[in-house]
Amino acid sequence: MIYTKKADIYDAANVGLLVEALMQEMDHDSPNLDHFTYENLFRESLTNDHHAEILLAFEGNKCVGLISVALSYAFYAEGNIGIINELYVLPSHRSKGVGKILLEAIKQFAFENKWKRLELTSAKVDRTHAFYLREGFEEIGVRYRFIVDASLKG
């Protein structure tokens, strides 16, 4: 049976390993850091007020999935929104309802905190898009990014 829980300091190793696995699977130019670095970033997020939540999915005592959401505010939404930054399920547990369970838990969290909506960006994978559409999300456009780095220093 799959259950979810809010990640805490004792889950740092699980978070680090899952985020490392996610980054290794993704085809993009984010740095592939080791799981220890991701563990430390998670610990930092707990000590600083980043307005983020991470939920983990477990089967027994094995951590099999993760979802992270960050609080934001948008005038177009007339209030608080959640930005889902990561959703990852171990390959061995895909198509077994784990992603759905994680999304349902985040939807409930958003409802309880009176957020107006949840948004996310998805990789260009038809199967992934179909999953989000099945789970009640709708396509709203294209997302862009700009990397803020030291080259901007005056």
Coordinates of N, CA and C in Angstrom, one line a residue:
M1 N 0.8 -1.2 0.0 CA 0.0 0.0 0.0 C 0.9 1.2 0.0
I2 N 0.5 2.2 -0.8 CA 1.3 3.5 -0.9 C 0.7 4.5 0.0
Y3 N 1.6 5.2 0.7 CA 1.1 6.3 1.6 C 2.1 7.4 1.4
T4 N 1.6 8.7 1.7 CA 2.5 9.8 1.6 C 2.7 10.5 2.9
K5 N 3.8 11.2 3.0 CA 4.1 12.0 4.2 C 4.9 13.2 3.8
K6 N 4.7 14.3 4.6 CA 5.5 15.5 4.4 C 7.0 15.1 4.8
A7 N 7.9 15.5 3.9 CA 9.3 15.2 4.1 C 9.8 16.1 5.3
D8 N 10.6 15.5 6.2 CA 11.2 16.2 7.2 C 12.7 16.0 7.2
I9 N 13.4 16.5 8.2 CA 14.9 16.4 8.2 C 15.4 15.0 8.1
Y10 N 14.6 14.0 8.7 CA 15.0 12.6 8.7 C 14.9 12.0 7.3
D11 N 14.2 12.7 6.4 CA 14.0 12.2 5.0 C 15.1 12.7 4.0
A12 N 16.1 13.5 4.5 CA 17.0 14.1 3.6 C 17.7 13.1 2.6
A13 N 18.1 11.9 3.1 CA 18.7 11.0 2.2 C 17.7 10.5 1.1
N14 N 16.5 10.3 1.5 CA 15.5 9.9 0.4 C 15.3 11.0 -0.6
V15 N 15.2 12.2 -0.1 CA 15.0 13.3 -1.0 C 16.2 13.4 -2.0
G16 N 17.4 13.4 -1.4 CA 18.6 13.5 -2.2 C 18.7 12.4 -3.3
L17 N 18.4 11.2 -2.9 CA 18.5 10.1 -3.9 C 17.4 10.2 -5.0
L18 N 16.2 10.6 -4.6 CA 15.2 10.7 -5.6 C 15.4 11.9 -6.6
V19 N 15.9 13.0 -6.0 CA 16.2 14.2 -6.9 C 17.4 13.9 -7.8
E20 N 18.4 13.2 -7.3 CA 19.5 12.8 -8.1 C 19.0 11.9 -9.3
A21 N 18.1 10.9 -9.0 CA 17.6 10.1 -10.0 C 16.8 10.8 -11.0
L22 N 16.0 11.8 -10.6 CA 15.2 12.6 -11.5 C 16.1 13.4 -12.4
M23 N 17.1 14.0 -11.9 CA 18.0 14.8 -12.7 C 18.8 14.0 -13.7
Q24 N 19.1 12.8 -13.3 CA 19.8 11.9 -14.3 C 18.9 11.5 -15.4
E25 N 17.6 11.4 -15.2 CA 16.7 11.0 -16.2 C 16.3 12.2 -17.1
M26 N 16.4 13.4 -16.6 CA 16.0 14.5 -17.4 C 17.0 14.9 -18.4
D27 N 16.5 15.3 -19.6 CA 17.3 15.8 -20.7 C 17.3 17.3 -20.7
H28 N 18.0 17.9 -19.7 CA 18.2 19.3 -19.8 C 19.5 19.7 -19.1
D29 N 19.7 21.0 -19.2 CA 21.1 21.5 -18.8 C 21.3 21.9 -17.4
S30 N 20.4 21.4 -16.5 CA 20.7 21.7 -15.1 C 21.9 20.8 -14.6
P31 N 22.6 21.3 -13.7 CA 23.8 20.5 -13.3 C 23.4 19.2 -12.6
N32 N 24.0 18.1 -13.0 CA 23.7 16.8 -12.3 C 24.6 16.7 -11.1
L33 N 24.1 17.1 -10.0 CA 24.8 17.1 -8.7 C 24.7 15.8 -8.1
D34 N 25.5 15.5 -7.1 CA 25.3 14.2 -6.4 C 24.2 14.3 -5.3
H35 N 23.8 13.1 -4.9 CA 22.6 13.1 -3.9 C 23.0 13.8 -2.6
F36 N 24.3 13.9 -2.2 CA 24.6 14.6 -1.0 C 24.4 16.1 -1.1
T37 N 24.6 16.6 -2.3 CA 24.3 18.0 -2.5 C 22.8 18.3 -2.5
Y38 N 22.1 17.4 -3.1 CA 20.6 17.6 -3.0 C 20.1 17.4 -1.6
E39 N 20.7 16.5 -0.8 CA 20.3 16.4 0.6 C 20.6 17.7 1.3
N40 N 21.7 18.3 1.1 CA 22.0 19.6 1.7 C 21.1 20.7 1.3
L41 N 20.8 20.7 0.0 CA 19.8 21.8 -0.5 C 18.5 21.6 0.2
F42 N 18.1 20.3 0.4 CA 16.8 20.1 1.1 C 16.9 20.5 2.5
R43 N 18.0 20.2 3.2 CA 18.1 20.7 4.6 C 18.1 22.2 4.7
E44 N 18.7 22.9 3.8 CA 18.7 24.3 3.7 C 17.3 24.8 3.5
S45 N 16.5 24.2 2.7 CA 15.1 24.6 2.5 C 14.3 24.5 3.7
L46 N 14.6 23.6 4.6 CA 13.9 23.5 5.9 C 14.3 24.5 6.9
T47 N 15.5 25.0 6.8 CA 16.0 26.0 7.8 C 15.7 27.4 7.3
N48 N 15.5 27.6 6.0 CA 15.2 28.9 5.5 C 13.7 28.9 5.1
D49 N 13.1 30.1 5.1 CA 11.7 30.1 4.7 C 11.5 30.2 3.2
H50 N 11.5 29.0 2.6 CA 11.4 29.0 1.1 C 10.0 28.8 0.6
H51 N 9.1 28.7 1.5 CA 7.6 28.5 1.2 C 7.5 27.3 0.3
A52 N 8.1 26.2 0.6 CA 8.0 25.0 -0.2 C 7.7 23.8 0.6
E53 N 7.0 22.9 0.0 CA 6.7 21.6 0.7 C 7.2 20.4 -0.2
I54 N 7.6 19.4 0.4 CA 7.9 18.2 -0.3 C 7.2 17.0 0.4
L55 N 6.5 16.3 -0.5 CA 5.8 15.1 0.0 C 6.5 13.9 -0.6
L56 N 6.6 12.8 0.2 CA 7.2 11.6 -0.3 C 6.2 10.5 -0.3
A57 N 6.3 9.6 -1.2 CA 5.5 8.4 -1.3 C 6.3 7.2 -0.9
F58 N 5.7 6.4 0.0 CA 6.3 5.2 0.5 C 5.5 3.9 0.2
E59 N 6.2 2.8 -0.1 CA 5.5 1.5 -0.1 C 6.3 0.8 1.0
G60 N 5.6 0.5 2.0 CA 6.2 0.0 3.2 C 7.2 1.0 3.7
N61 N 8.5 0.6 3.9 CA 9.5 1.5 4.3 C 10.4 2.0 3.2
K62 N 10.0 1.7 1.9 CA 10.8 2.1 0.8 C 10.2 3.4 0.2
C63 N 11.0 4.4 0.1 CA 10.6 5.7 -0.6 C 10.6 5.5 -2.1
V64 N 9.4 5.7 -2.7 CA 9.3 5.4 -4.1 C 8.9 6.6 -5.0
G65 N 8.7 7.8 -4.4 CA 8.3 9.0 -5.1 C 8.3 10.2 -4.3
L66 N 8.3 11.3 -5.1 CA 8.5 12.7 -4.5 C 7.7 13.7 -5.3
I67 N 7.1 14.7 -4.6 CA 6.6 15.8 -5.3 C 7.0 17.0 -4.5
S68 N 7.4 18.1 -5.2 CA 7.7 19.4 -4.5 C 6.8 20.5 -5.0
V69 N 6.4 21.3 -4.2 CA 5.6 22.5 -4.6 C 6.0 23.7 -3.8
A70 N 6.0 24.8 -4.5 CA 6.5 26.1 -3.9 C 5.3 27.1 -4.0
L71 N 5.1 27.8 -2.9 CA 4.1 28.8 -2.8 C 4.5 30.1 -3.7
S72 N 3.5 30.6 -4.4 CA 3.8 31.8 -5.2 C 2.5 32.6 -5.1
Y73 N 2.5 33.8 -5.6 CA 1.3 34.7 -5.6 C 1.1 35.2 -7.0
A74 N -0.1 35.2 -7.5 CA -0.3 35.7 -8.9 C -1.6 36.5 -8.9
F75 N -1.5 37.7 -9.4 CA -2.7 38.5 -9.6 C -3.7 37.8 -10.5
Y76 N -3.3 37.2 -11.6 CA -4.2 36.6 -12.5 C -5.0 35.5 -11.8
A77 N -4.4 34.9 -10.8 CA -5.2 33.8 -10.0 C -5.9 34.4 -8.8
E78 N -5.7 35.7 -8.6 CA -6.3 36.3 -7.4 C -5.9 35.7 -6.1
G79 N -4.6 35.4 -6.0 CA -4.2 34.9 -4.7 C -3.0 33.9 -4.8
N80 N -2.9 33.1 -3.8 CA -1.8 32.1 -3.7 C -1.9 31.0 -4.7
I81 N -0.8 30.6 -5.3 CA -0.8 29.4 -6.2 C 0.4 28.5 -5.8
G82 N 0.3 27.3 -6.1 CA 1.4 26.4 -5.9 C 2.0 26.0 -7.2
I83 N 3.3 26.1 -7.3 CA 4.1 25.7 -8.5 C 4.7 24.3 -8.2
I84 N 4.3 23.3 -8.9 CA 4.9 22.0 -8.7 C 6.2 22.0 -9.5
N85 N 7.3 21.9 -8.8 CA 8.6 21.9 -9.4 C 9.1 20.6 -9.8
E86 N 8.9 19.6 -9.0 CA 9.3 18.2 -9.3 C 8.3 17.2 -8.9
L87 N 8.1 16.2 -9.8 CA 7.3 15.0 -9.5 C 8.1 13.9 -10.0
Y88 N 8.5 13.0 -9.2 CA 9.3 11.8 -9.6 C 8.8 10.6 -8.9
V89 N 8.8 9.5 -9.7 CA 8.4 8.2 -9.2 C 9.5 7.2 -9.7
L90 N 10.0 6.4 -8.9 CA 11.0 5.4 -9.3 C 10.5 4.6 -10.5
P91 N 11.3 4.3 -11.5 CA 10.8 3.5 -12.6 C 10.1 2.2 -12.3
S92 N 10.6 1.6 -11.2 CA 9.9 0.3 -10.8 C 8.5 0.5 -10.2
H93 N 8.1 1.7 -10.0 CA 6.8 2.0 -9.4 C 5.9 2.8 -10.3
R94 N 6.3 3.1 -11.5 CA 5.5 3.8 -12.4 C 4.3 3.0 -12.9
S95 N 3.3 3.7 -13.3 CA 2.0 3.1 -13.8 C 1.4 2.2 -12.7
K96 N 1.7 2.5 -11.4 CA 1.1 1.8 -10.3 C 0.3 2.8 -9.4
G97 N 0.0 4.0 -9.9 CA -0.8 5.0 -9.2 C 0.0 5.8 -8.2
V98 N 1.3 5.7 -8.1 CA 2.1 6.5 -7.2 C 2.0 8.0 -7.5
G99 N 2.2 8.4 -8.8 CA 2.1 9.8 -9.2 C 0.7 10.4 -8.9
K100 N -0.3 9.6 -9.2 CA -1.7 10.0 -8.9 C -1.9 10.3 -7.4
I101 N -1.3 9.4 -6.6 CA -1.4 9.6 -5.1 C -0.7 10.8 -4.7
L102 N 0.5 11.1 -5.2 CA 1.2 12.3 -4.9 C 0.5 13.5 -5.3
L103 N -0.1 13.5 -6.5 CA -0.8 14.7 -7.0 C -2.1 14.9 -6.1
E104 N -2.8 13.9 -5.8 CA -4.0 14.0 -4.9 C -3.6 14.6 -3.6
A105 N -2.5 14.2 -3.0 CA -2.0 14.7 -1.7 C -1.7 16.2 -1.8
I106 N -1.0 16.6 -2.9 CA -0.7 18.0 -3.1 C -2.0 18.8 -3.4
K107 N -2.9 18.3 -4.1 CA -4.2 19.0 -4.4 C -4.9 19.2 -3.0
Q108 N -4.9 18.2 -2.2 CA -5.5 18.4 -0.9 C -4.8 19.4 0.0
F109 N -3.5 19.4 -0.1 CA -2.7 20.4 0.6 C -3.0 21.8 0.1
A110 N -3.1 22.0 -1.2 CA -3.5 23.3 -1.8 C -4.9 23.7 -1.3
F111 N -5.8 22.8 -1.3 CA -7.2 23.1 -0.9 C -7.2 23.6 0.6
E112 N -6.5 22.8 1.5 CA -6.5 23.1 2.9 C -5.8 24.5 3.2
N113 N -4.9 24.9 2.3 CA -4.2 26.2 2.5 C -4.8 27.3 1.6
K114 N -5.9 27.0 1.0 CA -6.7 28.0 0.3 C -5.9 28.6 -0.9
W115 N -5.1 27.8 -1.5 CA -4.4 28.2 -2.8 C -5.5 28.2 -3.9
K116 N -5.3 29.1 -4.8 CA -6.3 29.2 -5.9 C -6.0 28.2 -7.0
R117 N -4.8 27.7 -7.2 CA -4.5 26.8 -8.3 C -3.1 26.2 -8.1
L118 N -2.9 25.1 -8.9 CA -1.6 24.5 -9.0 C -1.2 24.6 -10.4
E119 N 0.1 24.9 -10.6 CA 0.7 24.9 -12.0 C 1.9 24.1 -12.0
L120 N 2.3 23.7 -13.2 CA 3.6 23.0 -13.4 C 4.0 23.1 -14.8
T121 N 5.3 22.8 -15.0 CA 5.9 22.7 -16.4 C 6.2 21.3 -16.5
S122 N 6.0 20.8 -17.7 CA 6.2 19.3 -18.0 C 7.2 19.2 -19.1
A123 N 8.1 18.2 -19.1 CA 8.9 17.8 -20.2 C 8.1 17.5 -21.4
K124 N 8.7 17.5 -22.6 CA 8.0 17.2 -23.8 C 7.9 15.7 -24.0
V125 N 7.0 15.1 -23.2 CA 6.8 13.7 -23.3 C 5.3 13.4 -23.3
D126 N 4.8 12.8 -24.4 CA 3.4 12.7 -24.6 C 2.8 11.9 -23.4
R127 N 3.4 10.9 -22.9 CA 2.9 10.1 -21.8 C 2.7 10.9 -20.6
T128 N 3.7 11.8 -20.3 CA 3.6 12.7 -19.2 C 2.4 13.7 -19.3
H129 N 2.3 14.3 -20.5 CA 1.2 15.2 -20.8 C -0.1 14.5 -20.6
A130 N -0.3 13.3 -21.1 CA -1.5 12.6 -21.0 C -1.8 12.3 -19.5
F131 N -0.8 12.0 -18.7 CA -1.0 11.8 -17.3 C -1.6 13.1 -16.6
Y132 N -1.0 14.2 -16.9 CA -1.5 15.5 -16.2 C -2.9 15.8 -16.7
L133 N -3.2 15.6 -18.0 CA -4.5 15.9 -18.4 C -5.5 15.0 -17.8
R134 N -5.2 13.7 -17.6 CA -6.1 12.8 -16.9 C -6.3 13.2 -15.5
E135 N -5.3 13.8 -14.9 CA -5.4 14.2 -13.5 C -6.1 15.6 -13.3
G136 N -6.6 16.1 -14.3 CA -7.4 17.4 -14.2 C -6.7 18.7 -14.6
F137 N -5.4 18.6 -15.0 CA -4.7 19.8 -15.3 C -5.0 20.1 -16.8
E138 N -4.9 21.4 -17.1 CA -5.1 21.8 -18.5 C -3.9 22.6 -19.0
E139 N -3.6 22.4 -20.3 CA -2.5 23.1 -20.9 C -2.8 24.6 -21.0
I140 N -1.8 25.4 -20.5 CA -2.1 26.9 -20.5 C -1.0 27.7 -21.3
G141 N 0.0 27.1 -21.8 CA 1.0 27.8 -22.6 C 2.4 27.3 -22.4
V142 N 3.3 28.1 -22.9 CA 4.7 27.8 -22.8 C 5.4 28.5 -21.7
R143 N 6.4 27.9 -21.1 CA 7.1 28.6 -20.0 C 8.5 28.9 -20.5
Y144 N 9.0 30.0 -20.1 CA 10.4 30.4 -20.4 C 11.2 30.6 -19.2
R145 N 12.5 30.7 -19.3 CA 13.4 30.9 -18.2 C 14.5 31.8 -18.6
F146 N 15.1 32.4 -17.6 CA 16.3 33.2 -17.7 C 17.2 32.9 -16.6
I147 N 18.5 32.5 -16.8 CA 19.4 32.1 -15.8 C 20.1 33.4 -15.2
V148 N 19.9 33.6 -14.0 CA 20.5 34.8 -13.3 C 21.8 34.3 -12.8
D149 N 22.9 34.9 -13.3 CA 24.2 34.4 -12.9 C 25.2 35.6 -12.7
A150 N 26.4 35.3 -12.4 CA 27.4 36.3 -12.1 C 27.7 37.2 -13.3
S151 N 27.4 36.8 -14.5 CA 27.7 37.6 -15.7 C 26.9 38.9 -15.6
L152 N 25.8 39.0 -14.8 CA 25.0 40.2 -14.6 C 25.6 41.2 -13.7
K153 N 26.7 40.8 -13.0 CA 27.3 41.7 -12.0 C 27.8 42.9 -12.7
G154 N 27.4 44.1 -12.1 CA 27.8 45.4 -12.7 C 29.1 45.8 -12.6

